[in-house]
Short mmCIF file of C-alpha atoms and ligand atoms in Angstrom, two decimals:
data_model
loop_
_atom_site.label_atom_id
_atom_site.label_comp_id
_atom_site.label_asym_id
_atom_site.label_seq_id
_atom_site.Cartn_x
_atom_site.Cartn_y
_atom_site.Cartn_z
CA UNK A 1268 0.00 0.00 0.00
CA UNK A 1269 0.93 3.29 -0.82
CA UNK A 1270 2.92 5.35 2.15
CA UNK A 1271 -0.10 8.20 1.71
CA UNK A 1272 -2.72 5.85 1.81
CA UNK A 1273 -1.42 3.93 4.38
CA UNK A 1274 -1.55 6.77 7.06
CA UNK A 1275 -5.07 7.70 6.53
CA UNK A 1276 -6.29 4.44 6.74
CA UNK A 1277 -3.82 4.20 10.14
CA UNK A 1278 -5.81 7.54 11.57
CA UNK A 1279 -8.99 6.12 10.10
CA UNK A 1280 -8.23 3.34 12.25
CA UNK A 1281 -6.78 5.69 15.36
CA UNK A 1282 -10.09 7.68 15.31
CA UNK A 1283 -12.56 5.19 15.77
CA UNK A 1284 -11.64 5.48 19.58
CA UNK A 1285 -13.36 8.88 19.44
CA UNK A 1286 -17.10 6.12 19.62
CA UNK A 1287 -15.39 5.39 23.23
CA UNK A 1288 -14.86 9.11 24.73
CA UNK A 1289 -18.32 9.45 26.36
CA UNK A 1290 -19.65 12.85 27.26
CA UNK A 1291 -21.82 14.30 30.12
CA UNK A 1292 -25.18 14.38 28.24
CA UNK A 1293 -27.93 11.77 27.66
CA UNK A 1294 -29.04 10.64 24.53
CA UNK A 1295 -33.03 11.32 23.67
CA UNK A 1296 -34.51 8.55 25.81
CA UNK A 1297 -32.09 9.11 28.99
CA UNK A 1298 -31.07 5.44 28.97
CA UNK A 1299 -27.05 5.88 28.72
CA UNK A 1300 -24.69 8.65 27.60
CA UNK A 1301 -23.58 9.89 24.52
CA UNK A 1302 -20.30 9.57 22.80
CA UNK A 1303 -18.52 12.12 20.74
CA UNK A 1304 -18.52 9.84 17.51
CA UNK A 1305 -22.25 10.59 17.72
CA UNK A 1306 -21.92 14.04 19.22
CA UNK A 1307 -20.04 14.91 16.01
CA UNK A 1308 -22.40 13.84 13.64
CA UNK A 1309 -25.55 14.79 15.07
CA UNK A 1310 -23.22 18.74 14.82
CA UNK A 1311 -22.57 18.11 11.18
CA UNK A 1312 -26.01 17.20 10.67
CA UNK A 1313 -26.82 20.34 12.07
CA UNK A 1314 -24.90 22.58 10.49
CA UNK A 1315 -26.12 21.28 7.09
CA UNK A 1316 -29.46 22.07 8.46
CA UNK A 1317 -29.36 25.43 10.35
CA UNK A 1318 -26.31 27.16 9.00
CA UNK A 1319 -29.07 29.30 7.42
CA UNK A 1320 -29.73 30.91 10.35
CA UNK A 1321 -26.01 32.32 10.66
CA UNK A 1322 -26.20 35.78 10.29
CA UNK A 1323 -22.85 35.81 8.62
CA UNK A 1324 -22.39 33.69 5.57
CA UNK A 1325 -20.55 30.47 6.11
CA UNK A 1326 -18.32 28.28 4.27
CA UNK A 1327 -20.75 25.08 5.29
CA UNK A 1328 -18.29 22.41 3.89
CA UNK A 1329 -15.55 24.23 6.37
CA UNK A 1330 -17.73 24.47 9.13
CA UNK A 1331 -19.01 20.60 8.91
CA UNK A 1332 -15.60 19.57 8.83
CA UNK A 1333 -14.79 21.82 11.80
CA UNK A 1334 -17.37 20.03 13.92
CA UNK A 1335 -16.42 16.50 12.48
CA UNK A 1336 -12.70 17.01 13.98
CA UNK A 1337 -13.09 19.28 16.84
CA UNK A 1338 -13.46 16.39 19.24
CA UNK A 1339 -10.88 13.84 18.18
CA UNK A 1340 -8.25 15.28 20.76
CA UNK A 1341 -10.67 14.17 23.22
CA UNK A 1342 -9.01 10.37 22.35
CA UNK A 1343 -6.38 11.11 24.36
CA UNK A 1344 -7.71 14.29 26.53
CA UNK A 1345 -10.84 13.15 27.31
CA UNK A 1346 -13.86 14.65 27.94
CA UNK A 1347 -14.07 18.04 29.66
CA UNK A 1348 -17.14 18.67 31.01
CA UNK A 1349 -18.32 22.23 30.18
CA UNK A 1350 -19.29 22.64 33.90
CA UNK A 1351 -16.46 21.60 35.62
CA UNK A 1352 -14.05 24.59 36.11
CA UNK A 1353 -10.88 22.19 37.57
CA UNK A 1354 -10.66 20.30 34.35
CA UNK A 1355 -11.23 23.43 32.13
CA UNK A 1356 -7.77 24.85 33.47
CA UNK A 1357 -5.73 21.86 32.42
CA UNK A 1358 -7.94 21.48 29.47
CA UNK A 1359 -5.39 23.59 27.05
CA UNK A 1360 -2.42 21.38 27.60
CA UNK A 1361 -3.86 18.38 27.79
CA UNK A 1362 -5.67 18.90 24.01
CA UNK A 1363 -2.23 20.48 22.20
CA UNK A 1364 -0.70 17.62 23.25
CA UNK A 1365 -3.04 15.35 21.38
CA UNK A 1366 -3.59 17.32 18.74
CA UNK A 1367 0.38 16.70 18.57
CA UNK A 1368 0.05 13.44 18.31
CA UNK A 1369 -3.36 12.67 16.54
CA UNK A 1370 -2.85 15.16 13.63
CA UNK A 1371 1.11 14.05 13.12
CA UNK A 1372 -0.48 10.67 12.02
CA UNK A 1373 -1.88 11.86 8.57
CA UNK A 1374 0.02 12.66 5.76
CA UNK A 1375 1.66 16.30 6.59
CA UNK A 1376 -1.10 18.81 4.30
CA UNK A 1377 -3.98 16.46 5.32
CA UNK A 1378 -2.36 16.71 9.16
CA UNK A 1379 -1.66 20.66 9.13
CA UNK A 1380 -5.52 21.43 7.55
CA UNK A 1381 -6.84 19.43 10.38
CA UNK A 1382 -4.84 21.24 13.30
CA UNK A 1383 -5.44 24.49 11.53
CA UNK A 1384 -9.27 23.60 11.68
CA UNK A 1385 -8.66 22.89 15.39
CA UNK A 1386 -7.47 25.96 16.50
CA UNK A 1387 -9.48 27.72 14.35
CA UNK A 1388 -12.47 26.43 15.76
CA UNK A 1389 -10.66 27.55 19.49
CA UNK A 1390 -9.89 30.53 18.67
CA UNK A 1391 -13.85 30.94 18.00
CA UNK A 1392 -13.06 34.08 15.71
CA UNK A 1393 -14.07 33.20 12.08
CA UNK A 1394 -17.73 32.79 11.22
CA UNK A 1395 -16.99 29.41 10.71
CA UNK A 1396 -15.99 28.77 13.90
CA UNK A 1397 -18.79 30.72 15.32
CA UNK A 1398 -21.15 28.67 14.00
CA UNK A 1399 -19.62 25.46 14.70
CA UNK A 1400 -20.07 26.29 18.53
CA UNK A 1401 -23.23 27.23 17.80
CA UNK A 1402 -24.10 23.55 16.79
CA UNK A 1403 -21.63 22.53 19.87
CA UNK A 1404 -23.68 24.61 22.27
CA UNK A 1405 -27.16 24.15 21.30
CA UNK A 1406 -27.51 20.36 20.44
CA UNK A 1407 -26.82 19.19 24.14
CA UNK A 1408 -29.82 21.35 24.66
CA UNK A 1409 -31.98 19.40 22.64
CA UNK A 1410 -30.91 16.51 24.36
CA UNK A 1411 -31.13 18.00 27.62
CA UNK A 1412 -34.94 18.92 27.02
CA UNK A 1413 -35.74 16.08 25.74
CA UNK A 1414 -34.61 13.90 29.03
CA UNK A 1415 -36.19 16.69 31.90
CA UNK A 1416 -33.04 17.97 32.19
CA UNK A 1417 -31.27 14.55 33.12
CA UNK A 1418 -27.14 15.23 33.48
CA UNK A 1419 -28.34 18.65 34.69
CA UNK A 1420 -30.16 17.50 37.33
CA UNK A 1421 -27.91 15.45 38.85
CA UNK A 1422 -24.95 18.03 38.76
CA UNK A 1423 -27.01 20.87 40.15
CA UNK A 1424 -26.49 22.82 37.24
CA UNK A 1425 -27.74 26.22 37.49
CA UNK A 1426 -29.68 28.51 34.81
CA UNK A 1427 -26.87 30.82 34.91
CA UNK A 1428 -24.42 28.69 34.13
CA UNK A 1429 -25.85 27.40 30.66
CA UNK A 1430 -26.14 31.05 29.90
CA UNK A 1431 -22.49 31.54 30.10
CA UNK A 1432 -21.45 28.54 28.32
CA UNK A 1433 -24.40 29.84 25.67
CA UNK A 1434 -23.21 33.34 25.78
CA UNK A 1435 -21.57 33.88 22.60
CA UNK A 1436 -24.16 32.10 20.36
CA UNK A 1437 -25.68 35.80 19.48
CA UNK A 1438 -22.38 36.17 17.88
CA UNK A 1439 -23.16 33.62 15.21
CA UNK A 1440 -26.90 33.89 15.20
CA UNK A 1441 -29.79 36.08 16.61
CA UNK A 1442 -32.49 33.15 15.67
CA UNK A 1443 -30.55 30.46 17.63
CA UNK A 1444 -29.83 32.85 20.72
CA UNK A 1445 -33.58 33.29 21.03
CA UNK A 1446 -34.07 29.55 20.71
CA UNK A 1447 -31.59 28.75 23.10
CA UNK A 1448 -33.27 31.50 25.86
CA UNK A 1449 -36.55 29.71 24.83
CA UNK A 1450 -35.36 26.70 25.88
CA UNK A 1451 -34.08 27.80 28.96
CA UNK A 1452 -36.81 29.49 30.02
CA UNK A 1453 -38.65 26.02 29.55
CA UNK A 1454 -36.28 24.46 31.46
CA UNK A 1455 -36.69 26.45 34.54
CA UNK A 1456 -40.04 26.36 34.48
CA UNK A 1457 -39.86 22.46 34.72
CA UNK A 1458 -37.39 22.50 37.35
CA UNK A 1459 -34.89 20.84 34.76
CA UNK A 1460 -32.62 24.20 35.69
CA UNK A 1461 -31.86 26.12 38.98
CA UNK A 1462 -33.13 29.36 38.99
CA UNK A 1463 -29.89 31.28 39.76
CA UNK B 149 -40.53 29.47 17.70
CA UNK B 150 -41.12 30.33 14.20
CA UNK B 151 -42.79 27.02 11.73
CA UNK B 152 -39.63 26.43 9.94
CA UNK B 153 -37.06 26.36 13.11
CA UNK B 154 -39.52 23.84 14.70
CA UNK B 155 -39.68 21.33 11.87
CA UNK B 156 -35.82 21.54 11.81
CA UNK B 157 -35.42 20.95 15.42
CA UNK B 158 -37.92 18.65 15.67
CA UNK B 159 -36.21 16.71 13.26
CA UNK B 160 -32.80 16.81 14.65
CA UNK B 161 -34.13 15.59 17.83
CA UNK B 162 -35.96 12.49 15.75
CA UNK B 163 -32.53 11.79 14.42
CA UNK B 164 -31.43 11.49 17.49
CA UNK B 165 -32.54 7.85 17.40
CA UNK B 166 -29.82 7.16 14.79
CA UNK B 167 -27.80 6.32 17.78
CA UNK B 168 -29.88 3.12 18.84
CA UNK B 169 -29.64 1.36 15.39
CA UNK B 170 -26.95 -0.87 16.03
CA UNK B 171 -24.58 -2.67 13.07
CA UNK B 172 -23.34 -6.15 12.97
CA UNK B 173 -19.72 -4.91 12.76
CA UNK B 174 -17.72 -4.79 15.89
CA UNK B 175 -15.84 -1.18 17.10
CA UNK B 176 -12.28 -1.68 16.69
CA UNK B 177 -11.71 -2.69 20.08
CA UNK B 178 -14.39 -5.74 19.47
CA UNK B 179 -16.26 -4.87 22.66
CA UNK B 180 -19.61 -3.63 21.23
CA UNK B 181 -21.52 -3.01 17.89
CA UNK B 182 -21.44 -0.10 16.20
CA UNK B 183 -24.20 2.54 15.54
CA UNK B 184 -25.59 3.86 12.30
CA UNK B 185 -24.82 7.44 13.90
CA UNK B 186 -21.01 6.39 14.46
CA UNK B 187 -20.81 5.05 11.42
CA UNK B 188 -22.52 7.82 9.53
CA UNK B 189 -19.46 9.82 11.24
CA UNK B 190 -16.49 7.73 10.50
CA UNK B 191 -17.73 7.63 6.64
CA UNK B 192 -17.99 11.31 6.50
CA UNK B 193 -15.02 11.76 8.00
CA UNK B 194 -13.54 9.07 5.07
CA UNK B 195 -14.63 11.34 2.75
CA UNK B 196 -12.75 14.26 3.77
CA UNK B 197 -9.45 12.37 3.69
CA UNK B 198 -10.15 10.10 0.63
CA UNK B 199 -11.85 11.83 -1.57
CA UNK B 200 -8.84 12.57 -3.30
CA UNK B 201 -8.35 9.34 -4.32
CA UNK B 202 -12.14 9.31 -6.59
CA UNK B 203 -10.76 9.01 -10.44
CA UNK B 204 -13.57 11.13 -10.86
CA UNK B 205 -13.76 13.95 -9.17
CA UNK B 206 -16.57 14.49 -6.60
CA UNK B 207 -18.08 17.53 -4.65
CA UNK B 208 -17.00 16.72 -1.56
CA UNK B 209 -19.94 18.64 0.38
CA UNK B 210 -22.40 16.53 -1.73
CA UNK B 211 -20.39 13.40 -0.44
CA UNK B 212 -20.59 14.16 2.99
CA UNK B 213 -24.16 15.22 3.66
CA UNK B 214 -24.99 12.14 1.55
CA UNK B 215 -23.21 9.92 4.14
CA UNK B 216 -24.47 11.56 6.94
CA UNK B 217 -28.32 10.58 6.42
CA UNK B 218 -27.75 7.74 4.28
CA UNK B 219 -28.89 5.97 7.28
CA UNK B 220 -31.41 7.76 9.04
CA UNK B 221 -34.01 5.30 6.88
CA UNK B 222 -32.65 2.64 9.13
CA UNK B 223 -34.54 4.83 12.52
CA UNK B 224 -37.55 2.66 10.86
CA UNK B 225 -36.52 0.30 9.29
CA UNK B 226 -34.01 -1.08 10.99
CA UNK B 227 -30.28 -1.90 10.12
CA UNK B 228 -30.23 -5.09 7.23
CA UNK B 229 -27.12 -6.67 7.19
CA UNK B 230 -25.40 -6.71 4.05
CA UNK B 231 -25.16 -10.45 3.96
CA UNK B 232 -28.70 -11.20 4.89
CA UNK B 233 -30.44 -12.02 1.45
CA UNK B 234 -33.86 -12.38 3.24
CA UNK B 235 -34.08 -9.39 4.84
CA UNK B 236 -32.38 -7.67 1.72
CA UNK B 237 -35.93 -8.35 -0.08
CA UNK B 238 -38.03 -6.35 1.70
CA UNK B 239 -35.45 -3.97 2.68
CA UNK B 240 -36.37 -1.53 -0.34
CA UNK B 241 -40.00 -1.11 0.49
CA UNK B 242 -39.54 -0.62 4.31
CA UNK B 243 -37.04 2.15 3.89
CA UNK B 244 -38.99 4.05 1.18
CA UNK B 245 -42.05 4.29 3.67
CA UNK B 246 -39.36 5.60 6.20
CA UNK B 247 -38.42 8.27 4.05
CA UNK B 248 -41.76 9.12 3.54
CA UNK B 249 -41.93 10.01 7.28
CA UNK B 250 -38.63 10.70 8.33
CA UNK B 251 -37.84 13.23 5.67
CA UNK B 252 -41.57 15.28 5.79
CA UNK B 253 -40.53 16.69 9.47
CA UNK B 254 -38.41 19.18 7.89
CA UNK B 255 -39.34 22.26 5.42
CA UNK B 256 -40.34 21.23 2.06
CA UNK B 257 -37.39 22.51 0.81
CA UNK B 258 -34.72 20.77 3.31
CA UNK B 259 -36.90 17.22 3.02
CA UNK B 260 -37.04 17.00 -0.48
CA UNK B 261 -33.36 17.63 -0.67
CA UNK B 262 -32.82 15.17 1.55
CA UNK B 263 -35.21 13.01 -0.24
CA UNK B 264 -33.45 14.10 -3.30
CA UNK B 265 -29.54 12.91 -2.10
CA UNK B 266 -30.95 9.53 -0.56
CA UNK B 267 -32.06 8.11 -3.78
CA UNK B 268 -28.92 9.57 -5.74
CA UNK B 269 -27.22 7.63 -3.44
CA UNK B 270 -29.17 4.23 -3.48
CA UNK B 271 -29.59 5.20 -7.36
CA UNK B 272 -26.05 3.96 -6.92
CA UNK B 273 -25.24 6.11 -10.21
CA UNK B 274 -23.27 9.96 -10.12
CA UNK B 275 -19.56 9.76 -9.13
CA UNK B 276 -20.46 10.98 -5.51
CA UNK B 277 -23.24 8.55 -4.97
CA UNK B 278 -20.23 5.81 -5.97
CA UNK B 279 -17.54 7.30 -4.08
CA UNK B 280 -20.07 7.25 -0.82
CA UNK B 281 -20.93 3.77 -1.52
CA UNK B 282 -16.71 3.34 -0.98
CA UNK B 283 -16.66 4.36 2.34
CA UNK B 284 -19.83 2.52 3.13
CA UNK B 285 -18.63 -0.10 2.14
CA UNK B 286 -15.10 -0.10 2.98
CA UNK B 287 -15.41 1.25 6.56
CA UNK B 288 -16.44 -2.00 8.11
CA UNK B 289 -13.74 -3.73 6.26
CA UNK B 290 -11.40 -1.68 8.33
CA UNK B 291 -13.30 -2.83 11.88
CA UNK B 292 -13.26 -6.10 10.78
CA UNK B 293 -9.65 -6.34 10.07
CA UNK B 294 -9.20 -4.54 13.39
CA UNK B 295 -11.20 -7.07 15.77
CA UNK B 296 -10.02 -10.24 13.24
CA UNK B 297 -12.76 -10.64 11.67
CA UNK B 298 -15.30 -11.01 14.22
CA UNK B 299 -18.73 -10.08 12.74
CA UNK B 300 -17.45 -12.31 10.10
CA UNK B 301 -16.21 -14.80 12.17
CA UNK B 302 -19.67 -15.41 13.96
CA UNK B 303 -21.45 -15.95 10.49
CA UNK B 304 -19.32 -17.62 8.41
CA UNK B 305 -19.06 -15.26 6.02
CA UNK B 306 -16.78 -15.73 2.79
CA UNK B 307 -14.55 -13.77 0.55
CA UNK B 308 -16.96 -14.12 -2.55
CA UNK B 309 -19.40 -12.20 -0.12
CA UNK B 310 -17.20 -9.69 0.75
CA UNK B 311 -15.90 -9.06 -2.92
CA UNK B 312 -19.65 -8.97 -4.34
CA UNK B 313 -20.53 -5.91 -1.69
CA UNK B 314 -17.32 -4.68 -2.65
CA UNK B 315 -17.46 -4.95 -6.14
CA UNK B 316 -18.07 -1.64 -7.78
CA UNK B 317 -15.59 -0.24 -5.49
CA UNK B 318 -13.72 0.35 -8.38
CA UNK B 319 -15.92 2.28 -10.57
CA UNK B 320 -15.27 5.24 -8.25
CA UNK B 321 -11.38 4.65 -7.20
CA UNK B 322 -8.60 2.06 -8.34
CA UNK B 323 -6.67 3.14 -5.28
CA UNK B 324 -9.37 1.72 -2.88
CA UNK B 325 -10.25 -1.22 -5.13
CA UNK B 326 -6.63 -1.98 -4.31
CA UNK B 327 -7.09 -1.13 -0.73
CA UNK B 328 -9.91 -3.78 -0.84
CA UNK B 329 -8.01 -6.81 -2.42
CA UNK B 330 -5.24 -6.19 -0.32
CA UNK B 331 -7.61 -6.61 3.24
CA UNK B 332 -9.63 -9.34 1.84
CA UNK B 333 -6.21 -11.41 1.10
CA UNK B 334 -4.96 -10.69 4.76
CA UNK B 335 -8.21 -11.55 6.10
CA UNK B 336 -8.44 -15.13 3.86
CA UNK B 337 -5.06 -15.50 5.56
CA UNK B 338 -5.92 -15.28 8.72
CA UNK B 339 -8.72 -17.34 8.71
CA UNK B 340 -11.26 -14.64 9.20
CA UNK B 341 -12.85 -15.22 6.20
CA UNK B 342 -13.37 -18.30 4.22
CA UNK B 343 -11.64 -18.36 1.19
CA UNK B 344 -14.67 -19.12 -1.02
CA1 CA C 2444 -26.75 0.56 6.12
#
């Protein structure tokens, strides 16, 4: 096999370990966690659907691949949860280093476009990138909803804190902002949310 | 909420149940099946890196939205494994009336595009329906080699039914047909597939 072929089918390989990385939020029915393999798509499935609601124009095929990647340093890393303020210090160091690793593994342009993607989607400048944490930010919401507010419930989590973490989506989008207050409001309401 | 943001988040929340469909093949680390949401992932992700090896070329954002619901017929009608000839049958008319219901949650617009890219794909005919139909079909290939052969361990399965599934592979790309040949001999090898 050809040397090019043979180290994307290596990281083809590498990645699937991204299905094993499970996150903080419930899938629809509340009966186990989700993983990032399917956090990923269910973002690029989103983005193909509601990147029409950006009020910026974006590059779609850039921002889908944006959301496709942005987890896979999680493989070594592991999950941070977007509540828990310890982990988010060491969070930095932790994903540089896999990105080190992970990305090295593809042929060098493939490798560099990929860890260019990364921090681009970090440095949550670009409309692209905007938009991809707009999908990031908004779909565990769905979830959430959908399960009474399950992982929120048992961590406590208060009203004010999704706000933060949701705090830039007006950035990207003034339709998903007022979704996402909608569904907070909700939320409360149900008791799914502290009122604080 | 306006109409139009409903249907689409209503929908993405149906998807959701992409993630209990499970596949016969094995993750790479042979503890569990996959899901159709993993594996919708892992092939879009394919088709980032591999794209460049279609002889023809292919719009890559066609290719990757294509992927990603190619699927979400299965939240109905379940998951037919590729060697199950029975099942195969009836598999046609159970997934059409899926579509029918899965695809009408969203806009008119949205659904019948979605509509639209299904059949292209199962149409089995334009260079990106072909190229998806690679990483569909080689994806598992790579799991099975990973986990030695153990979805095709448990049935029996044979190289001739591996190499029939596989066998317009190289309509789309001569550098994956050769990927192909090269796992299937390594597999017959190892005695994870019969060599009939
Ligand atoms: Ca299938």
């Amino acid at each position: 096999m050809e040397e090019r072929l043979k180290k994307q089918m290596d990281f083809l390989l590498e990645v699937d370990k991204l299905k094993f990385i499970n996150r903080q939020t419930y899938l629809s029915d509340g009966t186990r966690r989700e993983n990032d393999a399917e956090h990923s798509w269910h973002l690029a499935l989103m983005a193909v659907l509601l990147s029409e609601h950006a009020d910026e124009e974006v590059d779609l095929l850039k921002v889908i691949t944006m959301v496709l990647i942005h987890d896979l340093v999680e493989i070594d890393a592991g999950d941070t949860y977007a509540y828990d303020e310890a982990g988010k210090q060491t969070q930095r160091i932790r994903e540089e280093k896999a990105a080190d690793r992970i990305f090295a593994m593809l042929p060098k342009d493939q490798g560099g476009k990929f860890r260019a993607l990364w921090e681009e989607f970090d440095a949550y400048e670009t409309p692209e990138a905007k938009f991809a944490h707009v999908c990031d930010n908004v779909q565990p919401l769905i979830l959430n909803h959908a399960t009474g507010g399950k992982s929120w419930r048992e961590r406590g989590i208060r009203r004010s804190q999704v706000e933060k973490r949701n705090s830039r989506v007006g950035e990207s989008s003034r339709t998903m902002k007022a979704y996402v207050e909608d569904i907070l409001d909700k939320n409360v309401e149900k008791g799914n949310l502290k009122n604080e």
